[in-house]
CSV table of C-alpha atoms and ligand atoms in Angstrom, one decimal:
chain,number,residue,atom,x,y,z
A,1,MET,CA,0.0,-0.1,-0.3
A,2,PHE,CA,1.5,3.2,-0.8
A,3,SER,CA,1.0,6.4,1.0
A,4,PRO,CA,0.7,10.3,-0.7
A,5,GLU,CA,0.1,13.1,0.9
A,6,VAL,CA,-3.0,14.0,-1.1
A,7,VAL,CA,-5.2,11.9,-3.1
A,8,VAL,CA,-7.0,13.5,-5.9
A,9,ILE,CA,-10.0,11.6,-6.8
A,10,GLY,CA,-10.9,12.6,-10.5
A,11,GLY,CA,-8.5,13.8,-13.4
A,12,GLY,CA,-10.7,16.3,-15.2
A,13,ILE,CA,-10.1,20.1,-14.8
A,14,ALA,CA,-10.9,20.5,-11.5
A,15,GLY,CA,-8.7,17.6,-10.0
A,16,LEU,CA,-5.8,18.4,-12.3
A,17,GLY,CA,-6.0,22.0,-11.3
A,18,VAL,CA,-5.9,21.1,-7.7
A,19,ALA,CA,-3.4,18.6,-8.3
A,20,TRP,CA,-0.9,21.0,-10.1
A,21,GLU,CA,-1.5,23.6,-7.5
A,22,LEU,CA,-1.0,21.0,-4.5
A,23,ALA,CA,2.3,19.6,-6.4
A,24,GLU,CA,3.7,23.5,-6.8
A,25,ARG,CA,3.6,23.6,-3.5
A,26,GLY,CA,5.7,20.9,-2.4
A,27,ARG,CA,2.7,18.6,-1.5
A,28,ARG,CA,2.7,14.4,-2.5
A,29,VAL,CA,-0.1,14.1,-5.0
A,30,THR,CA,-1.6,11.5,-6.8
A,31,VAL,CA,-4.5,11.5,-9.2
A,32,LEU,CA,-6.8,8.5,-9.3
A,33,GLU,CA,-8.2,8.6,-12.8
A,34,ARG,CA,-11.2,5.8,-13.4
A,35,GLU,CA,-10.4,6.6,-17.4
A,36,GLN,CA,-8.1,9.0,-18.8
A,37,VAL,CA,-7.2,12.3,-17.5
A,38,GLY,CA,-9.2,15.0,-18.9
A,39,ARG,CA,-11.1,13.1,-21.2
A,40,GLY,CA,-14.7,13.4,-19.7
A,41,ALA,CA,-16.8,16.7,-18.9
A,42,SER,CA,-13.5,18.7,-19.6
A,43,TRP,CA,-13.0,17.5,-22.8
A,44,ALA,CA,-16.5,17.8,-23.7
A,45,ALA,CA,-16.9,21.5,-23.0
A,46,ALA,CA,-16.8,24.5,-24.7
A,47,GLY,CA,-14.3,26.2,-23.2
A,48,MET,CA,-16.4,29.2,-22.6
A,49,LEU,CA,-15.4,32.1,-19.7
A,50,ALA,CA,-18.6,33.5,-19.3
A,51,PRO,CA,-19.9,33.9,-16.0
A,52,SER,CA,-22.1,37.3,-17.1
A,53,ALA,CA,-23.6,35.1,-20.5
A,54,GLU,CA,-24.1,31.6,-19.1
A,55,LEU,CA,-25.7,32.1,-15.5
A,56,GLY,CA,-29.4,32.4,-14.4
A,57,PHE,CA,-30.7,35.1,-12.7
A,58,GLU,CA,-30.7,34.8,-8.4
A,59,GLU,CA,-27.5,33.0,-8.7
A,60,LEU,CA,-25.8,36.2,-7.2
A,61,ASP,CA,-22.7,34.0,-5.0
A,62,LEU,CA,-22.0,31.9,-8.1
A,63,TYR,CA,-21.8,34.8,-10.2
A,64,ALA,CA,-19.4,36.7,-7.7
A,65,LEU,CA,-17.3,33.5,-7.8
A,66,GLY,CA,-17.4,33.2,-11.6
A,67,ARG,CA,-16.2,36.5,-12.3
A,68,GLU,CA,-13.2,36.2,-9.3
A,69,SER,CA,-12.2,33.3,-11.1
A,70,LEU,CA,-12.4,35.1,-14.6
A,71,ALA,CA,-10.4,37.7,-13.3
A,72,ARG,CA,-7.7,35.2,-11.9
A,73,TRP,CA,-7.6,33.3,-15.7
A,74,PRO,CA,-5.0,35.4,-17.6
A,75,ALA,CA,-2.6,34.9,-15.0
A,76,PHE,CA,-3.5,31.2,-14.9
A,77,ALA,CA,-3.1,30.9,-18.3
A,78,ARG,CA,0.3,32.3,-18.3
A,79,ARG,CA,1.6,30.5,-15.3
A,80,LEU,CA,0.3,27.2,-17.0
A,81,GLU,CA,1.6,27.7,-20.2
A,82,ALA,CA,5.0,28.6,-18.9
A,83,ALA,CA,4.6,25.4,-16.7
A,84,SER,CA,3.6,23.1,-19.6
A,85,GLY,CA,5.2,24.7,-22.8
A,86,ARG,CA,1.8,24.7,-24.1
A,87,ASP,CA,-0.2,27.4,-25.6
A,88,VAL,CA,-3.9,26.9,-23.8
A,89,GLY,CA,-5.8,28.9,-26.6
A,90,TYR,CA,-6.7,32.4,-24.2
A,91,ARG,CA,-8.9,34.5,-26.6
A,92,ASP,CA,-10.1,37.9,-25.3
A,93,ALA,CA,-12.4,39.0,-28.3
A,94,GLY,CA,-15.6,39.0,-25.8
A,95,THR,CA,-19.3,37.4,-26.5
A,96,LEU,CA,-22.3,38.3,-27.9
A,97,VAL,CA,-25.6,36.9,-26.3
A,98,VAL,CA,-28.0,37.5,-29.2
A,99,ALA,CA,-32.1,37.5,-29.7
A,100,ASP,CA,-33.8,36.2,-32.4
A,101,ASP,CA,-37.4,37.1,-32.1
A,102,ARG,CA,-39.7,38.7,-29.8
A,103,ASP,CA,-39.4,36.1,-26.8
A,104,SER,CA,-36.0,36.2,-26.7
A,105,LEU,CA,-35.4,39.7,-27.2
A,106,HIS,CA,-37.4,40.5,-24.0
A,107,ALA,CA,-35.6,37.2,-22.0
A,108,LEU,CA,-32.4,39.2,-23.2
A,109,ARG,CA,-33.7,43.0,-22.0
A,110,ARG,CA,-34.0,41.1,-18.6
A,111,LEU,CA,-30.5,39.6,-18.9
A,112,PHE,CA,-29.0,42.9,-19.6
A,113,ARG,CA,-30.8,44.6,-16.6
A,114,PHE,CA,-29.5,42.2,-14.4
A,115,GLN,CA,-26.1,42.0,-15.7
A,116,GLU,CA,-25.8,46.2,-15.2
A,117,GLU,CA,-27.2,45.7,-11.9
A,118,GLN,CA,-24.3,43.4,-11.3
A,119,GLY,CA,-21.9,46.3,-12.3
A,120,ALA,CA,-20.6,43.8,-15.4
A,121,PRO,CA,-19.5,45.6,-18.1
A,122,VAL,CA,-22.2,44.9,-20.9
A,123,GLU,CA,-23.2,47.0,-24.0
A,124,TRP,CA,-26.7,47.0,-25.6
A,125,LEU,CA,-26.5,46.2,-29.4
A,126,SER,CA,-29.0,46.8,-31.9
A,127,GLY,CA,-29.4,43.8,-34.7
A,128,ASP,CA,-27.0,46.3,-37.1
A,129,GLU,CA,-24.7,47.2,-34.7
A,130,ALA,CA,-24.1,43.4,-33.7
A,131,VAL,CA,-23.5,42.7,-37.5
A,132,ASP,CA,-21.1,45.6,-37.4
A,133,LEU,CA,-19.1,43.8,-34.7
A,134,GLU,CA,-19.7,40.3,-36.0
A,135,PRO,CA,-20.5,40.7,-39.9
A,136,LEU,CA,-21.5,36.6,-40.2
A,137,LEU,CA,-24.8,37.5,-37.7
A,138,SER,CA,-28.2,37.0,-39.0
A,139,PRO,CA,-29.3,40.5,-40.5
A,140,ARG,CA,-32.7,39.8,-38.7
A,141,LEU,CA,-31.5,39.5,-35.3
A,142,PRO,CA,-33.6,42.4,-33.2
A,143,GLY,CA,-30.6,43.0,-30.7
A,144,ALA,CA,-27.6,41.6,-28.6
A,145,VAL,CA,-25.6,42.1,-25.4
A,146,TYR,CA,-22.0,42.6,-25.8
A,147,SER,CA,-19.9,40.9,-22.7
A,148,PRO,CA,-16.2,42.0,-23.8
A,149,GLU,CA,-15.1,40.6,-20.6
A,150,ASP,CA,-16.6,37.1,-21.3
A,151,HIS,CA,-13.9,35.2,-22.8
A,152,GLN,CA,-12.6,31.9,-23.9
A,153,VAL,CA,-9.9,29.4,-23.8
A,154,ASP,CA,-9.0,25.7,-25.5
A,155,HIS,CA,-10.4,23.5,-22.9
A,156,ARG,CA,-8.5,20.6,-24.2
A,157,ALA,CA,-5.5,22.5,-24.2
A,158,VAL,CA,-6.1,23.5,-20.5
A,159,VAL,CA,-6.4,20.0,-19.6
A,160,GLU,CA,-3.4,18.7,-21.3
A,161,ALA,CA,-1.1,21.6,-20.0
A,162,LEU,CA,-2.8,20.5,-16.6
A,163,ALA,CA,-1.8,17.0,-16.9
A,164,LEU,CA,2.1,18.0,-18.3
A,165,ALA,CA,2.8,20.7,-15.6
A,166,ALA,CA,1.1,18.8,-12.8
A,167,ARG,CA,3.5,15.3,-13.9
A,168,SER,CA,6.6,17.9,-14.1
A,169,ALA,CA,5.8,19.2,-10.4
A,170,GLY,CA,5.9,15.9,-9.4
A,171,ALA,CA,2.4,14.9,-9.0
A,172,ALA,CA,1.8,10.9,-9.9
A,173,LEU,CA,-1.2,10.6,-12.6
A,174,CYS,CA,-2.7,6.9,-12.6
A,175,GLU,CA,-5.2,6.3,-15.3
A,176,GLY,CA,-7.7,3.7,-15.6
A,177,ALA,CA,-7.7,3.6,-11.5
A,178,PRO,CA,-11.4,3.5,-10.5
A,179,VAL,CA,-11.9,4.5,-7.1
A,180,VAL,CA,-14.7,2.1,-5.6
A,181,ARG,CA,-14.6,3.5,-1.8
A,182,VAL,CA,-13.7,6.1,0.6
A,183,GLU,CA,-13.2,5.7,4.4
A,184,PRO,CA,-13.2,8.9,5.9
A,185,ASP,CA,-11.0,9.3,8.7
A,186,ALA,CA,-9.5,12.8,9.8
A,187,GLU,CA,-6.1,11.9,10.1
A,188,ALA,CA,-5.4,8.3,7.4
A,189,PRO,CA,-8.7,8.7,5.0
A,190,ARG,CA,-8.6,5.2,2.9
A,191,ILE,CA,-9.4,4.6,-0.7
A,192,ARG,CA,-10.1,1.7,-2.2
A,193,LEU,CA,-9.9,1.1,-5.8
A,194,GLY,CA,-11.7,-1.4,-8.3
A,195,ASP,CA,-8.8,-4.0,-8.4
A,196,GLY,CA,-9.2,-4.1,-4.4
A,197,SER,CA,-5.9,-2.4,-3.8
A,198,GLU,CA,-6.2,0.2,-1.0
A,199,VAL,CA,-4.3,3.9,-0.7
A,200,VAL,CA,-4.2,5.8,2.6
A,201,ALA,CA,-3.6,9.6,2.4
A,202,ARG,CA,-3.9,12.3,4.7
A,203,VAL,CA,-6.2,14.3,2.6
A,204,VAL,CA,-8.5,13.2,-0.4
A,205,VAL,CA,-10.0,15.7,-2.8
A,206,LEU,CA,-13.2,14.4,-4.3
A,207,ALA,CA,-13.2,15.7,-8.1
A,208,ALA,CA,-14.7,13.2,-9.3
A,209,GLY,CA,-17.6,14.8,-11.3
A,210,VAL,CA,-20.1,12.5,-12.6
A,211,GLY,CA,-18.6,9.8,-11.0
A,212,SER,CA,-19.1,11.5,-7.2
A,213,SER,CA,-22.2,10.1,-6.2
A,214,ALA,CA,-21.3,6.6,-7.0
A,215,LEU,CA,-18.7,6.0,-4.7
A,216,GLY,CA,-19.4,4.1,-1.8
A,217,GLY,CA,-18.5,5.1,2.0
A,218,LEU,CA,-19.6,8.7,1.8
A,219,ALA,CA,-22.7,9.8,4.0
A,220,PRO,CA,-24.4,11.4,2.6
A,221,ALA,CA,-23.4,10.9,-0.9
A,222,PRO,CA,-22.2,13.6,-2.7
A,223,PRO,CA,-25.7,15.2,-4.5
A,224,VAL,CA,-24.4,15.1,-8.4
A,225,ARG,CA,-26.3,14.0,-11.1
A,226,GLY,CA,-25.4,13.9,-14.8
A,227,VAL,CA,-27.0,16.4,-17.3
A,228,LYS,CA,-26.0,15.5,-20.9
A,229,GLY,CA,-25.0,17.6,-23.2
A,230,GLN,CA,-24.5,17.0,-26.9
A,231,ALA,CA,-22.3,19.7,-29.1
A,232,LEU,CA,-20.4,19.3,-32.7
A,233,ALA,CA,-17.3,21.3,-34.1
A,234,LEU,CA,-18.0,22.6,-37.8
A,235,ARG,CA,-14.8,24.0,-39.7
A,236,LEU,CA,-14.3,27.6,-40.1
A,237,ASP,CA,-13.3,28.8,-43.8
A,238,PRO,CA,-11.8,32.4,-44.0
A,239,GLU,CA,-11.1,32.5,-47.6
A,240,ARG,CA,-14.9,32.0,-48.5
A,241,GLY,CA,-15.8,34.2,-45.7
A,242,LEU,CA,-16.7,32.0,-43.4
A,243,ASP,CA,-15.0,33.1,-40.0
A,244,LEU,CA,-16.6,33.8,-36.4
A,245,ARG,CA,-14.5,36.1,-34.0
A,246,HIS,CA,-16.3,36.2,-30.9
A,247,VAL,CA,-18.3,33.7,-28.8
A,248,VAL,CA,-22.0,34.2,-30.0
A,249,ARG,CA,-25.3,32.9,-27.5
A,250,GLY,CA,-28.5,32.5,-29.4
A,251,PRO,CA,-31.6,31.1,-27.5
A,252,ASP,CA,-31.1,27.5,-28.9
A,253,ALA,CA,-27.6,27.5,-29.3
A,254,TYR,CA,-23.9,29.0,-28.5
A,255,LEU,CA,-20.8,29.2,-31.3
A,256,VAL,CA,-17.2,28.9,-30.3
A,257,PRO,CA,-14.7,29.8,-32.7
A,258,LYS,CA,-11.4,27.9,-31.7
A,259,ALA,CA,-8.1,29.1,-32.4
A,260,ASP,CA,-7.5,25.9,-34.5
A,261,GLY,CA,-10.1,26.7,-37.0
A,262,ARG,CA,-13.1,24.7,-35.6
A,263,LEU,CA,-16.6,26.3,-34.5
A,264,VAL,CA,-17.8,24.6,-31.5
A,265,VAL,CA,-21.5,24.5,-31.3
A,266,GLY,CA,-23.5,23.3,-28.2
A,267,ALA,CA,-25.2,22.4,-26.4
A,268,THR,CA,-28.0,20.2,-25.8
A,269,SER,CA,-29.3,20.0,-21.8
A,270,GLU,CA,-30.8,16.7,-21.0
A,271,ASP,CA,-31.1,16.3,-17.6
A,272,GLY,CA,-30.5,12.9,-15.7
A,273,VAL,CA,-29.8,11.4,-19.2
A,274,THR,CA,-26.7,9.1,-18.8
A,275,ASP,CA,-26.9,7.3,-22.2
A,276,PRO,CA,-23.5,8.5,-24.4
A,277,ARG,CA,-25.1,8.5,-27.6
A,278,VAL,CA,-25.5,11.3,-30.2
A,279,THR,CA,-28.8,11.5,-31.4
A,280,ALA,CA,-29.9,13.0,-34.9
A,281,GLY,CA,-32.5,14.7,-33.0
A,282,GLY,CA,-29.6,16.7,-30.8
A,283,VAL,CA,-27.6,17.8,-33.9
A,284,TYR,CA,-30.6,18.7,-35.6
A,285,ARG,CA,-31.4,21.3,-32.8
A,286,LEU,CA,-27.9,22.3,-32.3
A,287,LEU,CA,-27.5,23.0,-36.4
A,288,GLU,CA,-31.2,24.9,-36.4
A,289,GLY,CA,-30.3,26.9,-33.5
A,290,ALA,CA,-26.9,27.9,-35.1
A,291,VAL,CA,-28.1,28.5,-38.5
A,292,GLU,CA,-31.2,30.8,-36.9
A,293,VAL,CA,-28.3,33.1,-35.5
A,294,VAL,CA,-25.3,32.6,-37.9
A,295,PRO,CA,-27.0,31.5,-41.7
A,296,GLY,CA,-23.6,30.7,-42.8
A,297,VAL,CA,-23.0,27.6,-40.6
A,298,GLU,CA,-25.0,25.9,-43.7
A,299,GLU,CA,-21.8,26.0,-45.6
A,300,MET,CA,-19.6,24.5,-42.8
A,301,GLU,CA,-18.0,21.3,-43.0
A,302,LEU,CA,-19.4,19.4,-40.0
A,303,VAL,CA,-15.9,17.7,-38.3
A,304,GLU,CA,-17.1,16.5,-34.9
A,305,THR,CA,-20.1,14.9,-32.9
A,306,TRP,CA,-19.5,14.4,-28.9
A,307,VAL,CA,-21.4,14.0,-25.6
A,308,GLY,CA,-20.5,14.9,-22.5
A,309,HIS,CA,-22.1,14.6,-18.6
A,310,ARG,CA,-22.1,17.9,-16.7
A,311,PRO,CA,-22.0,17.1,-12.8
A,312,ALA,CA,-24.9,19.1,-11.5
A,313,SER,CA,-25.6,19.3,-7.8
A,314,ARG,CA,-29.2,19.9,-6.7
A,315,ASP,CA,-28.8,23.7,-6.3
A,316,HIS,CA,-26.4,23.9,-9.9
A,317,ALA,CA,-23.5,25.2,-7.5
A,318,PRO,CA,-20.2,23.5,-7.0
A,319,LEU,CA,-19.4,21.9,-4.0
A,320,LEU,CA,-15.9,23.3,-2.9
A,321,GLY,CA,-13.9,22.7,0.6
A,322,ARG,CA,-14.5,20.8,3.6
A,323,GLY,CA,-16.9,18.1,3.5
A,324,ARG,CA,-19.0,16.4,6.6
A,325,GLN,CA,-16.8,14.0,6.2
A,326,PRO,CA,-13.4,13.9,7.9
A,327,GLY,CA,-10.5,14.3,5.7
A,328,VAL,CA,-12.6,14.8,2.5
A,329,VAL,CA,-12.2,18.1,0.5
A,330,TYR,CA,-14.9,18.6,-2.2
A,331,ALA,CA,-13.6,20.4,-5.7
A,332,THR,CA,-16.7,18.8,-7.7
A,333,GLY,CA,-20.4,19.4,-9.1
A,334,HIS,CA,-19.1,22.2,-11.3
A,335,TYR,CA,-22.3,21.9,-13.4
A,336,ARG,CA,-21.7,24.3,-16.7
A,337,HIS,CA,-19.0,26.3,-15.4
A,338,GLY,CA,-15.9,23.7,-14.6
A,339,VAL,CA,-13.8,25.7,-17.3
A,340,LEU,CA,-14.7,29.4,-16.2
A,341,LEU,CA,-14.0,27.9,-12.2
A,342,ALA,CA,-10.7,26.2,-12.7
A,343,PRO,CA,-8.4,28.9,-11.4
A,344,VAL,CA,-10.4,29.6,-8.3
A,345,THR,CA,-11.1,25.6,-7.8
A,346,ALA,CA,-7.3,24.9,-7.9
A,347,GLU,CA,-6.0,27.5,-6.0
A,348,GLU,CA,-8.7,28.0,-3.3
A,349,VAL,CA,-9.2,24.3,-2.8
A,350,ALA,CA,-5.3,23.8,-3.0
A,351,THR,CA,-5.5,26.2,0.1
A,352,GLU,CA,-7.9,24.5,2.1
A,353,VAL,CA,-6.0,21.1,1.5
A,354,ASP,CA,-3.1,23.1,3.1
A,355,ARG,CA,-5.2,24.4,5.8
A,356,LEU,CA,-6.6,21.0,6.7
A,357,ILE,CA,-3.4,19.2,7.0
A,358,ASP,CA,-1.5,22.3,8.7
A,359,GLY,CA,-4.6,22.1,11.3
A,360,VAL,CA,-4.9,26.2,10.7
A,361,GLY,CA,-7.9,28.1,10.0
A,362,GLU,CA,-11.6,27.4,8.6
A,363,THR,CA,-12.8,27.7,5.1
A,364,ALA,CA,-11.7,30.8,2.6
A,365,PRO,CA,-14.5,33.3,2.5
A,366,VAL,CA,-14.4,33.5,-1.6
A,367,LEU,CA,-15.7,29.4,-1.1
A,368,ALA,CA,-17.8,29.5,1.9
A,369,PRO,CA,-21.1,29.8,0.0
A,370,PHE,CA,-20.0,26.7,-1.9
A,371,SER,CA,-19.7,24.4,1.5
A,372,PRO,CA,-20.8,20.8,0.7
A,373,ARG,CA,-22.3,21.0,4.0
A,374,ARG,CA,-25.3,22.9,3.1
A,375,PHE,CA,-26.9,19.7,1.5
B,1,LIG,N1,-20.7,25.6,-20.5
B,1,LIG,C1,-21.4,25.3,-21.7
B,1,LIG,C2,-22.4,24.2,-21.5
B,1,LIG,O1,-22.5,23.6,-20.2
B,1,LIG,O2,-22.6,23.5,-22.4
């Protein structure tokens, strides 16, 4: 039996970020990933860093956390690029949220008022002004909100960079290592793997995303369920005028132009659905929603389709910090916001682990609203 100081269960963007951060701080860290690191929900994401554009009303704590994490992204990306030697495709062109009819225009005005009340630097645009900014938009759109601070990143490059950086800082990343049970303990929590072997650590970080609720030994079980998202990628073709600079969010689909020339179009939202299939209906709805706001989509080559399962808690906010179980720190349930919340999760959860090991203090104020103990 080997005994790292910290075991991180789950090698997605949350787990890899925490592992990298802890390894850089000199902790002996092992990540146990049931399949391949970075290939779950983090791989299926779109990479939007969009607290203004992607949050519901009344989620004020989450909105504040999202903006805090967004503010940390540029430095996080620079540090990650330096540590890994990988470009993580940070793009700061901003986001256009567009309406396509009277109902969606009404909803957009409400979103705009909410964003203004929260002090977000948003701008209301007429349809013509939106087309001036992004010529491929449909000329029929009645209005748009421009969020210059809602950026994006190449999320697949980010998880690959995190794996490289974590390894080079000394973390061990074990793939094909499913955890079946955690025995919480204040000094020596014990982790049992699918092959019957056991690991004892000083602290366990639970970053298993949709796999969190299936872990044995945790009472209450983490209330995380999957929300299926189907998405696809098209090929931009600047030579034929088929290019986008901004992230565009329409009422029924978002379009995210990537540095490698792909245009990610997402995503369905199918609550509690575990099936991994891409369906004709899913692709149809996405393309219909995309064409509505960017008609040129019809001319683009379809290059990839995929499915991911967002890890959603009961209130759709993440579980961050110490749980009810001794020796267990949570970094899960990020739902739609795993990429946006990566910096704040990595840095603050690592600090929480440090505090637990060193026996100092309680939860950082930024994490307090997201305590797993609220369930
Ligand atoms: N954040 C993108 C999505 O959840 O579809």
